[in-house]
Short mmCIF file of C-alpha atoms in Angstrom, two decimals:
data_model
loop_
_atom_site.label_atom_id
_atom_site.label_comp_id
_atom_site.label_asym_id
_atom_site.label_seq_id
_atom_site.Cartn_x
_atom_site.Cartn_y
_atom_site.Cartn_z
CA UNK M 1 -142.67 25.76 110.78
CA UNK M 2 -143.44 27.15 114.81
CA UNK M 3 -144.03 30.93 114.82
CA UNK M 4 -140.87 31.62 117.00
CA UNK M 5 -138.34 30.39 114.19
CA UNK M 6 -140.17 32.58 111.64
CA UNK M 7 -137.80 34.97 110.71
CA UNK M 8 -135.55 31.85 109.96
CA UNK M 9 -137.74 31.06 106.75
CA UNK M 10 -136.41 33.83 104.80
CA UNK M 11 -133.28 34.12 105.71
CA UNK M 12 -132.53 29.81 105.84
CA UNK M 13 -134.10 27.98 102.16
CA UNK M 14 -135.78 24.79 102.83
CA UNK M 15 -132.99 22.88 100.60
CA UNK M 16 -130.12 23.91 102.69
CA UNK M 17 -132.04 23.74 106.22
CA UNK M 18 -130.53 19.99 107.08
CA UNK M 19 -127.12 21.43 106.38
CA UNK M 20 -127.26 24.59 107.95
CA UNK M 21 -128.49 22.70 111.19
CA UNK M 22 -125.49 20.14 111.33
CA UNK M 23 -123.47 23.39 110.67
CA UNK M 24 -125.07 24.71 114.38
CA UNK M 25 -124.85 22.29 116.13
CA UNK M 26 -121.34 21.25 115.26
CA UNK M 27 -120.36 25.13 116.05
CA UNK M 28 -122.47 24.63 119.35
CA UNK M 29 -120.29 21.41 120.54
CA UNK M 30 -117.09 22.94 119.18
CA UNK M 31 -118.17 25.75 121.92
CA UNK M 32 -118.63 23.45 124.08
CA UNK M 33 -115.64 21.16 123.62
CA UNK M 34 -112.96 24.67 123.40
CA UNK M 35 -114.84 26.47 125.87
CA UNK M 36 -116.15 23.93 128.18
CA UNK M 37 -118.52 25.82 130.93
CA UNK M 38 -117.32 29.06 129.97
CA UNK M 39 -119.71 28.79 126.56
CA UNK M 40 -122.70 27.13 128.91
CA UNK M 41 -122.26 30.27 131.17
CA UNK M 42 -122.42 32.80 128.09
CA UNK M 43 -125.36 31.03 126.43
CA UNK M 44 -127.30 31.49 129.74
CA UNK M 45 -126.65 34.93 129.86
CA UNK M 46 -127.22 35.25 126.11
CA UNK M 47 -130.79 33.82 126.92
CA UNK M 48 -131.76 35.72 129.35
CA UNK M 49 -130.51 38.80 127.58
CA UNK M 50 -132.62 38.08 125.06
CA UNK M 51 -135.64 36.99 127.10
CA UNK M 52 -135.25 40.21 129.15
CA UNK M 53 -136.49 41.98 126.02
CA UNK M 54 -139.97 41.90 124.88
CA UNK M 55 -139.82 44.43 122.22
CA UNK M 56 -136.39 42.78 120.27
CA UNK M 57 -134.42 45.82 121.07
CA UNK M 58 -131.37 43.80 122.69
CA UNK M 59 -129.52 41.30 120.61
CA UNK M 60 -127.29 38.70 121.57
CA UNK M 61 -123.98 39.21 122.31
CA UNK M 62 -121.78 39.89 118.97
CA UNK M 63 -118.95 37.29 120.17
CA UNK M 64 -121.04 34.22 120.01
CA UNK M 65 -120.85 31.99 116.84
CA UNK M 66 -124.17 32.74 115.07
CA UNK M 67 -125.30 29.36 115.04
CA UNK M 68 -125.61 29.13 118.91
CA UNK M 69 -127.59 32.58 118.34
CA UNK M 70 -129.58 31.06 116.02
CA UNK M 71 -130.41 28.32 118.53
CA UNK M 72 -130.94 30.38 121.69
CA UNK M 73 -133.09 32.09 120.13
CA UNK M 74 -135.76 29.26 119.17
CA UNK M 75 -135.18 28.67 123.18
CA UNK M 76 -136.54 31.52 124.59
CA UNK M 77 -139.70 31.23 121.39
CA UNK M 78 -140.03 27.81 123.41
CA UNK M 79 -139.23 26.04 120.36
CA UNK M 80 -138.03 22.37 121.08
CA UNK M 81 -135.31 21.27 118.00
CA UNK M 82 -136.47 18.53 116.23
CA UNK M 83 -133.22 17.53 114.84
CA UNK M 84 -132.20 15.18 117.56
CA UNK M 85 -133.06 11.50 117.56
CA UNK M 86 -131.90 8.81 120.51
CA UNK M 87 -130.51 5.35 119.82
CA UNK M 88 -133.83 3.71 120.46
CA UNK M 89 -135.00 6.02 117.57
CA UNK M 90 -131.97 5.11 115.13
CA UNK M 91 -131.89 1.37 116.20
CA UNK M 92 -135.56 0.64 115.24
CA UNK M 93 -134.99 2.84 112.00
CA UNK M 94 -132.09 0.89 110.58
CA UNK M 95 -133.81 -2.17 111.25
CA UNK M 96 -132.89 -5.79 111.86
CA UNK M 97 -130.24 -6.65 109.08
CA UNK M 98 -126.59 -8.17 108.49
CA UNK M 99 -125.24 -6.41 112.07
CA UNK M 100 -127.66 -8.13 114.12
CA UNK M 101 -127.57 -11.54 112.11
CA UNK M 102 -123.39 -11.46 112.49
CA UNK M 103 -123.73 -10.09 116.18
CA UNK M 104 -126.35 -13.19 116.80
CA UNK M 105 -123.70 -15.64 116.03
CA UNK M 106 -121.24 -13.99 118.55
CA UNK M 107 -123.07 -13.73 121.35
CA UNK M 108 -124.65 -17.57 120.81
CA UNK M 109 -121.08 -18.77 120.84
CA UNK M 110 -120.56 -17.04 124.25
CA UNK M 111 -124.38 -18.35 125.03
CA UNK M 112 -123.21 -21.82 124.02
CA UNK M 113 -119.54 -21.94 125.57
CA UNK M 114 -121.78 -21.36 129.48
CA UNK M 115 -124.15 -24.01 128.43
CA UNK M 116 -121.08 -26.39 128.33
CA UNK M 117 -119.80 -25.36 131.21
CA UNK M 118 -123.32 -25.65 133.05
CA UNK M 119 -123.43 -29.53 131.84
CA UNK M 120 -120.31 -30.40 132.91
CA UNK M 121 -121.73 -30.39 136.46
CA UNK M 122 -124.19 -32.83 135.62
CA UNK M 123 -121.64 -35.28 133.78
CA UNK M 124 -118.55 -34.65 136.21
CA UNK M 125 -120.39 -35.54 139.34
CA UNK M 126 -121.01 -39.43 138.71
CA UNK M 127 -117.45 -39.92 137.29
CA UNK M 128 -115.49 -38.29 140.14
CA UNK M 129 -117.82 -40.31 142.33
CA UNK M 130 -116.28 -43.29 141.04
CA UNK M 131 -112.78 -42.19 140.73
CA UNK M 132 -112.00 -40.40 143.85
CA UNK M 133 -115.02 -41.63 146.04
CA UNK M 134 -116.82 -39.03 146.70
CA UNK M 135 -119.84 -38.64 148.26
CA UNK M 136 -123.28 -37.12 147.74
CA UNK M 137 -122.45 -34.22 150.32
CA UNK M 138 -119.08 -33.83 148.51
CA UNK M 139 -120.66 -33.94 144.65
CA UNK M 140 -123.35 -31.30 145.90
CA UNK M 141 -120.75 -29.00 147.73
CA UNK M 142 -118.69 -29.29 144.35
CA UNK M 143 -121.45 -27.86 142.20
CA UNK M 144 -122.41 -25.53 145.06
CA UNK M 145 -119.18 -24.02 145.14
CA UNK M 146 -119.57 -23.32 141.17
CA UNK M 147 -122.18 -21.36 141.24
CA UNK M 148 -121.39 -19.39 144.65
CA UNK M 149 -118.43 -18.28 141.92
CA UNK M 150 -120.98 -17.01 139.74
CA UNK M 151 -123.40 -15.59 142.70
CA UNK M 152 -120.43 -13.44 144.03
CA UNK M 153 -118.73 -12.74 140.30
CA UNK M 154 -122.78 -11.24 138.80
CA UNK M 155 -123.61 -7.84 140.71
CA UNK M 156 -119.51 -7.25 140.39
CA UNK M 157 -119.48 -7.76 136.47
CA UNK M 158 -123.26 -5.98 136.21
CA UNK M 159 -121.09 -2.64 137.89
CA UNK M 160 -118.00 -3.12 135.82
CA UNK M 161 -119.75 -3.33 132.44
CA UNK M 162 -122.11 -0.44 133.20
CA UNK M 163 -118.77 1.57 134.16
CA UNK M 164 -116.60 0.30 131.57
CA UNK M 165 -118.63 -1.30 129.03
CA UNK M 166 -120.17 -4.33 128.24
CA UNK M 167 -117.39 -5.93 125.52
CA UNK M 168 -114.60 -5.25 128.11
CA UNK M 169 -116.56 -7.29 130.80
CA UNK M 170 -117.06 -9.84 128.10
CA UNK M 171 -113.55 -10.28 126.48
CA UNK M 172 -111.84 -10.10 130.40
CA UNK M 173 -113.95 -12.70 131.71
CA UNK M 174 -114.14 -15.30 128.25
CA UNK M 175 -110.18 -15.20 128.69
CA UNK M 176 -110.69 -16.08 132.70
CA UNK M 177 -112.99 -18.75 131.89
CA UNK M 178 -110.94 -20.33 129.09
CA UNK M 179 -107.79 -20.01 131.45
CA UNK M 180 -109.17 -21.33 134.24
CA UNK M 181 -111.30 -24.41 132.59
CA UNK M 182 -108.01 -25.58 130.73
CA UNK M 183 -106.74 -25.50 134.28
CA UNK M 184 -109.20 -27.27 135.90
CA UNK M 185 -108.74 -30.33 133.77
CA UNK M 186 -105.20 -30.53 135.62
CA UNK M 187 -106.72 -30.79 138.97
CA UNK M 188 -104.22 -33.06 141.03
CA UNK M 189 -106.75 -33.47 144.17
CA UNK M 190 -110.59 -32.34 145.12
CA UNK M 191 -109.64 -29.58 146.68
CA UNK M 192 -107.73 -28.32 143.63
CA UNK M 193 -110.83 -28.56 141.92
CA UNK M 194 -112.90 -27.20 143.91
CA UNK M 195 -110.87 -24.00 143.87
CA UNK M 196 -110.73 -23.62 140.12
CA UNK M 197 -114.33 -24.22 139.38
CA UNK M 198 -114.90 -21.79 141.32
CA UNK M 199 -112.80 -19.22 139.73
CA UNK M 200 -114.53 -20.72 136.45
CA UNK M 201 -118.08 -19.68 137.74
CA UNK M 202 -116.54 -16.16 139.00
CA UNK M 203 -116.08 -15.79 134.84
CA UNK M 204 -119.17 -17.38 133.95
CA UNK M 205 -120.67 -14.94 136.00
CA UNK M 206 -120.13 -11.88 133.26
CA UNK M 207 -121.92 -14.00 130.55
CA UNK M 208 -125.82 -13.03 131.16
CA UNK M 209 -124.31 -9.21 129.87
CA UNK M 210 -123.80 -10.37 126.54
CA UNK M 211 -127.55 -10.99 126.62
CA UNK M 212 -127.81 -7.19 127.74
CA UNK M 213 -125.16 -5.82 125.04
CA UNK M 214 -127.19 -7.89 122.19
CA UNK M 215 -130.55 -6.54 123.19
CA UNK M 216 -129.25 -3.05 123.02
CA UNK M 217 -128.79 -3.47 119.69
CA UNK M 218 -132.36 -5.40 118.88
CA UNK M 219 -135.07 -3.13 116.98
CA UNK M 220 -138.43 -3.04 119.68
CA UNK M 221 -140.35 -5.59 117.01
CA UNK M 222 -137.57 -8.37 117.15
CA UNK M 223 -136.23 -8.08 120.28
CA UNK M 224 -138.29 -11.02 122.27
CA UNK M 225 -137.98 -12.96 119.52
CA UNK M 226 -134.22 -12.77 118.73
CA UNK M 227 -133.45 -12.72 123.11
CA UNK M 228 -135.45 -16.06 122.84
CA UNK M 229 -133.65 -17.41 119.52
CA UNK M 230 -130.26 -17.09 121.59
CA UNK M 231 -131.21 -19.26 123.49
CA UNK M 232 -131.14 -22.37 120.89
CA UNK M 233 -127.16 -21.39 120.87
CA UNK M 234 -127.71 -22.56 125.08
CA UNK M 235 -128.81 -25.76 123.77
CA UNK M 236 -126.94 -26.26 120.88
CA UNK M 237 -124.50 -26.42 123.69
CA UNK M 238 -125.78 -28.42 125.84
CA UNK M 239 -126.55 -31.33 123.42
CA UNK M 240 -123.06 -30.42 122.30
CA UNK M 241 -121.60 -31.28 125.69
CA UNK M 242 -123.76 -34.41 126.02
CA UNK M 243 -122.29 -35.56 122.90
CA UNK M 244 -118.81 -34.85 123.64
CA UNK M 245 -119.70 -37.28 126.94
CA UNK M 246 -120.29 -40.32 124.97
CA UNK M 247 -117.69 -40.13 122.92
CA UNK M 248 -114.59 -38.74 125.01
CA UNK M 249 -115.64 -39.69 128.54
CA UNK M 250 -115.22 -43.67 128.15
CA UNK M 251 -112.05 -43.04 126.25
CA UNK M 252 -110.15 -40.33 127.29
CA UNK M 253 -112.15 -40.13 130.69
CA UNK M 254 -113.46 -36.61 132.53
CA UNK M 255 -109.75 -34.28 132.13
CA UNK M 256 -109.76 -34.64 128.25
CA UNK M 257 -113.23 -34.05 128.85
CA UNK M 258 -112.92 -30.59 130.60
CA UNK M 259 -109.73 -29.34 128.71
CA UNK M 260 -111.92 -29.74 125.14
CA UNK M 261 -115.00 -28.48 126.49
CA UNK M 262 -112.58 -25.62 127.13
CA UNK M 263 -112.31 -24.55 123.51
CA UNK M 264 -115.36 -22.98 122.12
CA UNK M 265 -114.87 -20.34 124.69
CA UNK M 266 -111.35 -19.78 123.22
CA UNK M 267 -112.87 -19.18 119.76
CA UNK M 268 -114.93 -16.45 121.28
CA UNK M 269 -112.08 -15.26 122.81
CA UNK M 270 -110.44 -14.88 119.71
CA UNK M 271 -113.25 -13.28 117.62
CA UNK M 272 -114.84 -10.71 120.89
CA UNK M 273 -112.31 -8.21 119.69
CA UNK M 274 -114.79 -7.86 116.31
CA UNK M 275 -117.43 -7.61 119.08
CA UNK M 276 -119.20 -4.02 118.92
CA UNK M 277 -119.41 -1.99 122.23
CA UNK M 278 -123.10 -1.08 122.64
CA UNK M 279 -124.35 2.34 121.36
CA UNK M 280 -126.09 3.02 124.13
CA UNK M 281 -123.63 2.41 126.93
CA UNK M 282 -121.42 5.08 124.58
CA UNK M 283 -124.41 7.45 124.67
CA UNK M 284 -125.27 7.22 128.61
CA UNK M 285 -121.81 7.95 129.75
CA UNK M 286 -121.00 11.11 127.60
CA UNK M 287 -119.09 9.03 124.63
CA UNK M 288 -121.84 10.08 121.51
CA UNK M 289 -118.91 10.02 118.89
CA UNK M 290 -118.24 6.84 119.76
CA UNK M 291 -121.90 6.01 119.85
CA UNK M 292 -122.24 7.33 116.20
CA UNK M 293 -119.72 5.89 114.86
CA UNK M 294 -121.08 2.60 116.26
CA UNK M 295 -124.48 3.40 114.62
CA UNK M 296 -123.02 4.48 111.23
CA UNK M 297 -121.40 0.98 111.07
CA UNK M 298 -125.10 -0.56 111.34
CA UNK M 299 -126.43 1.37 108.88
CA UNK M 300 -123.97 0.73 106.21
CA UNK M 301 -124.03 -2.99 106.76
CA UNK M 302 -127.94 -3.05 106.61
CA UNK M 303 -128.05 -1.17 103.91
CA UNK M 304 -130.14 1.57 105.51
CA UNK M 305 -129.09 5.66 105.36
CA UNK M 306 -128.32 6.72 108.70
CA UNK M 307 -130.29 9.81 110.48
CA UNK M 308 -129.51 12.81 110.37
CA UNK M 309 -129.33 15.56 113.53
CA UNK M 310 -128.32 14.97 116.89
CA UNK M 311 -127.94 12.09 118.96
CA UNK M 312 -129.12 12.64 122.22
CA UNK M 313 -130.01 10.70 125.47
CA UNK M 314 -133.64 10.15 126.34
CA UNK M 315 -133.95 9.08 129.54
CA UNK M 316 -137.74 9.40 130.21
CA UNK M 317 -137.73 8.41 134.34
CA UNK M 318 -134.30 10.48 135.09
CA UNK M 319 -132.30 7.71 136.42
CA UNK M 320 -129.39 9.33 133.52
CA UNK M 321 -129.07 11.45 136.25
CA UNK M 322 -127.44 9.04 138.39
CA UNK M 323 -124.47 7.48 138.71
CA UNK M 324 -124.27 4.28 136.05
CA UNK M 325 -123.81 0.81 137.60
CA UNK M 326 -124.97 2.27 141.38
CA UNK M 327 -126.45 -1.26 142.98
CA UNK M 328 -128.46 0.72 145.42
CA UNK M 329 -130.22 2.98 142.49
CA UNK M 330 -132.12 -0.16 141.99
CA UNK M 331 -133.93 0.08 145.39
CA UNK M 332 -135.53 4.04 144.29
CA UNK M 333 -139.28 3.72 145.06
CA UNK M 334 -140.09 3.45 141.60
CA UNK M 335 -137.92 -0.11 140.97
CA UNK M 336 -138.02 -1.41 144.34
CA UNK M 337 -140.55 -3.62 143.98
CA UNK M 338 -139.92 -5.01 140.56
CA UNK M 339 -136.50 -5.76 141.83
CA UNK M 340 -137.61 -8.03 145.05
CA UNK M 341 -139.74 -9.77 142.88
CA UNK M 342 -136.85 -10.51 139.86
CA UNK M 343 -134.85 -11.27 142.16
CA UNK M 344 -137.01 -14.27 143.72
CA UNK M 345 -137.79 -15.09 140.20
CA UNK M 346 -134.38 -15.75 139.19
CA UNK M 347 -133.80 -17.27 141.96
CA UNK M 348 -136.50 -19.95 141.87
CA UNK M 349 -135.83 -20.41 138.00
CA UNK M 350 -132.89 -20.90 138.25
CA UNK M 351 -133.11 -23.23 141.85
CA UNK M 352 -136.06 -25.32 139.76
CA UNK M 353 -134.12 -25.12 136.01
CA UNK M 354 -130.25 -26.39 137.42
CA UNK M 355 -132.59 -28.91 140.14
CA UNK M 356 -133.94 -30.72 137.45
CA UNK M 357 -130.90 -30.70 135.23
CA UNK M 358 -128.56 -32.53 138.29
CA UNK M 359 -131.71 -34.73 138.94
CA UNK M 360 -132.05 -36.24 135.96
CA UNK M 361 -127.83 -37.97 136.50
CA UNK M 362 -129.69 -38.96 140.14
CA UNK M 363 -132.65 -40.78 138.59
CA UNK M 364 -131.04 -42.04 135.52
CA UNK M 365 -128.46 -43.94 137.91
CA UNK M 366 -131.09 -45.69 139.91
CA UNK M 367 -133.83 -48.32 138.94
CA UNK M 368 -137.31 -47.67 138.17
CA UNK M 369 -138.35 -49.89 140.76
CA UNK M 370 -137.19 -47.74 142.95
CA UNK M 371 -138.56 -44.39 142.58
CA UNK M 372 -141.23 -44.72 144.47
CA UNK M 373 -140.79 -42.96 148.54
CA UNK M 374 -137.13 -43.02 149.18
CA UNK M 375 -134.95 -43.95 146.23
CA UNK M 376 -131.96 -45.36 148.18
CA UNK M 377 -130.70 -45.33 151.25
CA UNK M 378 -126.69 -45.65 150.83
CA UNK M 379 -125.10 -44.76 153.97
CA UNK M 380 -122.19 -46.54 153.34
CA UNK M 381 -119.33 -43.96 151.93
CA UNK M 382 -117.76 -46.98 149.79
CA UNK M 383 -117.43 -46.59 146.41
CA UNK M 384 -117.76 -49.79 145.17
CA UNK M 385 -121.14 -49.83 146.44
CA UNK M 386 -122.27 -46.58 145.41
CA UNK M 387 -120.33 -46.13 142.05
CA UNK M 388 -122.33 -46.29 138.75
CA UNK M 389 -121.12 -44.37 135.61
CA UNK M 390 -123.17 -43.13 133.15
CA UNK M 391 -123.50 -45.56 130.50
CA UNK M 392 -124.33 -44.47 126.67
CA UNK M 393 -127.83 -45.62 126.91
CA UNK M 394 -127.77 -42.87 130.12
CA UNK M 395 -126.68 -40.17 128.12
CA UNK M 396 -128.48 -40.81 125.52
CA UNK M 397 -131.37 -40.24 127.61
CA UNK M 398 -129.68 -36.90 128.91
CA UNK M 399 -129.57 -36.23 125.35
CA UNK M 400 -133.24 -36.84 124.84
CA UNK M 401 -133.93 -34.19 127.85
CA UNK M 402 -131.49 -31.83 127.11
CA UNK M 403 -133.50 -31.38 123.50
CA UNK M 404 -136.69 -30.31 125.74
CA UNK M 405 -134.61 -26.91 125.16
CA UNK M 406 -135.93 -26.23 121.64
CA UNK M 407 -139.89 -27.34 122.33
CA UNK M 408 -139.26 -24.69 125.29
CA UNK M 409 -137.96 -22.10 122.96
CA UNK M 410 -140.73 -22.41 120.19
CA UNK M 411 -143.69 -22.38 123.51
CA UNK M 412 -141.94 -19.38 124.88
CA UNK M 413 -141.80 -17.28 121.07
CA UNK M 414 -145.32 -18.59 120.21
CA UNK M 415 -146.82 -16.96 123.03
CA UNK M 416 -144.68 -14.10 124.87
CA UNK M 417 -146.10 -11.40 122.12
CA UNK M 418 -149.83 -12.41 122.42
CA UNK M 419 -150.07 -12.76 126.19
CA UNK M 420 -146.95 -10.82 127.57
CA UNK M 421 -143.85 -11.46 129.44
CA UNK M 422 -145.04 -11.54 132.57
CA UNK M 423 -148.06 -14.03 132.07
CA UNK M 424 -145.87 -15.87 129.93
CA UNK M 425 -143.06 -16.60 132.88
CA UNK M 426 -146.13 -17.56 135.07
CA UNK M 427 -147.83 -19.94 132.83
CA UNK M 428 -144.73 -22.16 132.31
CA UNK M 429 -144.01 -22.19 135.96
CA UNK M 430 -147.48 -23.71 136.51
CA UNK M 431 -146.62 -25.89 133.83
CA UNK M 432 -143.34 -26.79 135.25
CA UNK M 433 -145.12 -27.33 138.74
CA UNK M 434 -147.72 -29.52 137.65
CA UNK M 435 -145.64 -31.92 135.04
CA UNK M 436 -142.88 -32.44 138.37
CA UNK M 437 -145.61 -33.34 140.62
CA UNK M 438 -145.90 -36.29 138.68
CA UNK M 439 -143.04 -38.64 139.55
CA UNK M 440 -145.07 -38.15 142.74
CA UNK M 441 -147.00 -41.22 140.74
CA UNK M 442 -145.28 -44.42 140.45
CA UNK M 443 -144.93 -45.64 136.79
CA UNK M 444 -142.41 -48.31 135.53
CA UNK M 445 -140.06 -48.05 132.99
CA UNK M 446 -137.36 -45.08 132.12
CA UNK M 447 -139.53 -43.64 128.89
CA UNK M 448 -142.12 -41.90 131.69
CA UNK M 449 -139.66 -40.61 133.28
CA UNK M 450 -137.24 -39.39 130.55
CA UNK M 451 -140.72 -37.55 129.38
CA UNK M 452 -141.37 -35.91 132.77
CA UNK M 453 -138.32 -34.67 132.82
CA UNK M 454 -138.16 -33.37 128.89
CA UNK M 455 -141.40 -31.55 129.81
CA UNK M 456 -140.28 -30.11 132.87
CA UNK M 457 -137.07 -29.11 131.85
CA UNK M 458 -138.54 -27.49 128.43
CA UNK M 459 -140.92 -25.56 130.84
CA UNK M 460 -138.62 -23.89 133.09
CA UNK M 461 -136.49 -23.46 130.30
CA UNK M 462 -138.70 -20.97 128.59
CA UNK M 463 -138.99 -19.14 131.92
CA UNK M 464 -135.01 -18.60 132.08
CA UNK M 465 -135.93 -17.14 128.50
CA UNK M 466 -138.48 -15.05 128.94
CA UNK M 467 -136.77 -13.32 132.09
CA UNK M 468 -133.98 -12.95 129.84
CA UNK M 469 -136.28 -10.75 127.68
CA UNK M 470 -137.94 -9.22 130.28
CA UNK M 471 -135.24 -7.65 132.60
CA UNK M 472 -133.34 -6.12 130.08
CA UNK M 473 -136.64 -4.16 128.98
CA UNK M 474 -137.99 -3.34 132.88
CA UNK M 475 -134.31 -1.76 133.69
CA UNK M 476 -132.91 1.75 132.15
CA UNK M 477 -129.46 1.68 130.22
CA UNK M 478 -127.38 3.62 133.13
CA UNK M 479 -128.47 0.16 135.61
CA UNK M 480 -129.19 -2.17 132.58
CA UNK M 481 -126.21 -4.39 133.74
CA UNK M 482 -126.46 -3.97 136.82
CA UNK M 483 -129.78 -4.68 136.75
CA UNK M 484 -129.48 -8.18 135.18
CA UNK M 485 -125.94 -8.97 137.29
CA UNK M 486 -127.92 -9.05 140.29
CA UNK M 487 -130.84 -10.61 138.98
CA UNK M 488 -128.17 -13.61 137.55
CA UNK M 489 -126.76 -13.46 140.73
CA UNK M 490 -130.05 -14.17 142.58
CA UNK M 491 -130.09 -17.38 140.28
CA UNK M 492 -126.80 -18.47 140.87
CA UNK M 493 -127.63 -18.51 144.46
CA UNK M 494 -130.74 -20.75 143.69
CA UNK M 495 -128.54 -22.62 141.46
CA UNK M 496 -126.21 -22.62 144.34
CA UNK M 497 -128.45 -24.09 146.86
CA UNK M 498 -130.10 -26.67 144.64
CA UNK M 499 -127.33 -29.64 144.78
CA UNK M 500 -127.95 -30.25 147.88
CA UNK M 501 -131.82 -30.93 146.94
CA UNK M 502 -131.40 -32.71 143.70
CA UNK M 503 -128.37 -35.06 145.13
CA UNK M 504 -128.94 -35.33 148.50
CA UNK M 505 -132.79 -34.49 149.69
CA UNK M 506 -133.70 -36.72 146.69
CA UNK M 507 -131.94 -39.65 147.90
CA UNK M 508 -133.89 -39.55 150.80
CA UNK M 509 -137.11 -38.44 149.37
CA UNK M 510 -138.19 -38.16 145.94
CA UNK M 511 -141.31 -36.88 147.19
CA UNK M 512 -140.10 -34.42 149.26
CA UNK M 513 -137.30 -33.21 146.66
CA UNK M 514 -139.68 -32.71 143.89
CA UNK M 515 -142.62 -31.02 146.84
CA UNK M 516 -140.15 -28.67 147.30
CA UNK M 517 -139.41 -27.49 143.59
CA UNK M 518 -143.11 -27.35 142.71
CA UNK M 519 -143.95 -25.11 145.67
CA UNK M 520 -141.19 -22.79 144.53
CA UNK M 521 -142.51 -22.75 141.08
CA UNK M 522 -145.88 -22.03 142.57
CA UNK M 523 -144.75 -19.20 144.00
CA UNK M 524 -142.66 -17.94 141.31
CA UNK M 525 -145.83 -17.74 139.22
CA UNK M 526 -147.66 -15.77 141.50
CA UNK M 527 -144.79 -13.42 141.89
CA UNK M 528 -144.51 -12.97 138.25
CA UNK M 529 -147.98 -11.48 137.85
CA UNK M 530 -147.23 -9.41 140.99
CA UNK M 531 -144.51 -7.59 138.84
CA UNK M 532 -145.88 -3.57 138.22
CA UNK M 533 -144.56 -3.22 134.92
CA UNK M 534 -145.29 -5.52 131.49
CA UNK M 535 -142.75 -4.49 128.97
CA UNK M 536 -144.24 -5.85 126.02
CA UNK M 537 -144.56 -2.94 123.51
CA UNK M 538 -142.25 -0.77 125.58
CA UNK M 539 -138.79 0.68 124.52
CA UNK M 540 -135.57 0.50 125.67
CA UNK M 541 -134.89 3.67 128.26
CA UNK M 542 -131.90 5.58 127.59
#
């Protein structure tokens, strides 16, 4: 026992130490609650009185609670209380168990709904191209407007989640996503469809906050692996959407296809009420009682004993003094360079990922012998000349390229803990650039094209997974949601631009389109290496 607390050796027995400490903390917290600032001021005065007398003749005011007197005596002696713990320590101590498994399925369903809405974009365009006679520019504009809604809303939802909670933002966004998804299936005109799909994009902008909430409940040892495995739900959602297209589109058309695709998010809306709010958010926002309640639920469900002591907010960088959810704090000197690089990485990642998704359906509509140089000079706006709906064989090939998400997941899991987050993203970006560059070489047959698109999609999806691990780890709790939100906004901007390359420029020059993606991917790989912080083995701040 430290010398400053030696007088407690005879006053308090070791067996009663824990009980006495709990009583002390309860008295002190009650005093703060009942008297507000007065308790704090009187404590400071008492501490000053005690420290001004080295002989110990002056004593603490008798009107103070005895527990407060003992705490102040220890504080003056220079002793740091050892009966406190942070959310990080609690989550690590309680481990991975039933609570995290249940949360994985809840968060995964949200992620699957997002994936299905994204796959709609590549499947819907050819159908509308034939039914409404949409030009390539109008198809690209429709896709762009969806991503514009995401780009605008991502920082908004990040700010909202840092101020009012991750769960609240996800719950509101999920109901909006379901509502506008159903309305989209009833759109009478192209303009109405553009408006409604933009509102769908606005709701989707909050989905990345599910990863923020999920990561904040994961022990450090399992965090990277679990966040990456969460992408299995994304891959399942994408595959499910292709299967729906195979059986629904030829029989009932695109309207029924849109309506049925909205039901997974409806299920998520119903179970979202049972999703817990982040204990880190509660602790960082001064709601320690709610944070403790959530941690006790984790302990009960995981079959572990709850930590004893007082919950504190541990923010090693001092971010807790900043206003929660403020965008300008992302540009503070020690975060500015990281934020700029991450925005570019996320922009490029989404630009390339959705570029491959959209290119796949475009290339599958073109005969193999036309894949060299200029793909197709379709200047006519006649639907009868340009229209080619995706057939069963096209959907099967699309399903094969979608399955590339799973090898990307396992490859990322295999290397991310060995080489780190930064190097993992850089390696996969280089693989993507090299693979896509192979489209410069003209080989006949659909098999070679499918294999290249399979590899490219697997690599770039791995970058996305690693970025979702790295970003929540590099930002503190008070800025985590807005940090992920702004990165998601940058990604949505990349996705907003990519249709004009994958659906318009591709029709003019395959080499120019694929070269654009390859060059940006290599630049993003350099940006990954330049990131100043490697978060492998680093605890979440706050």
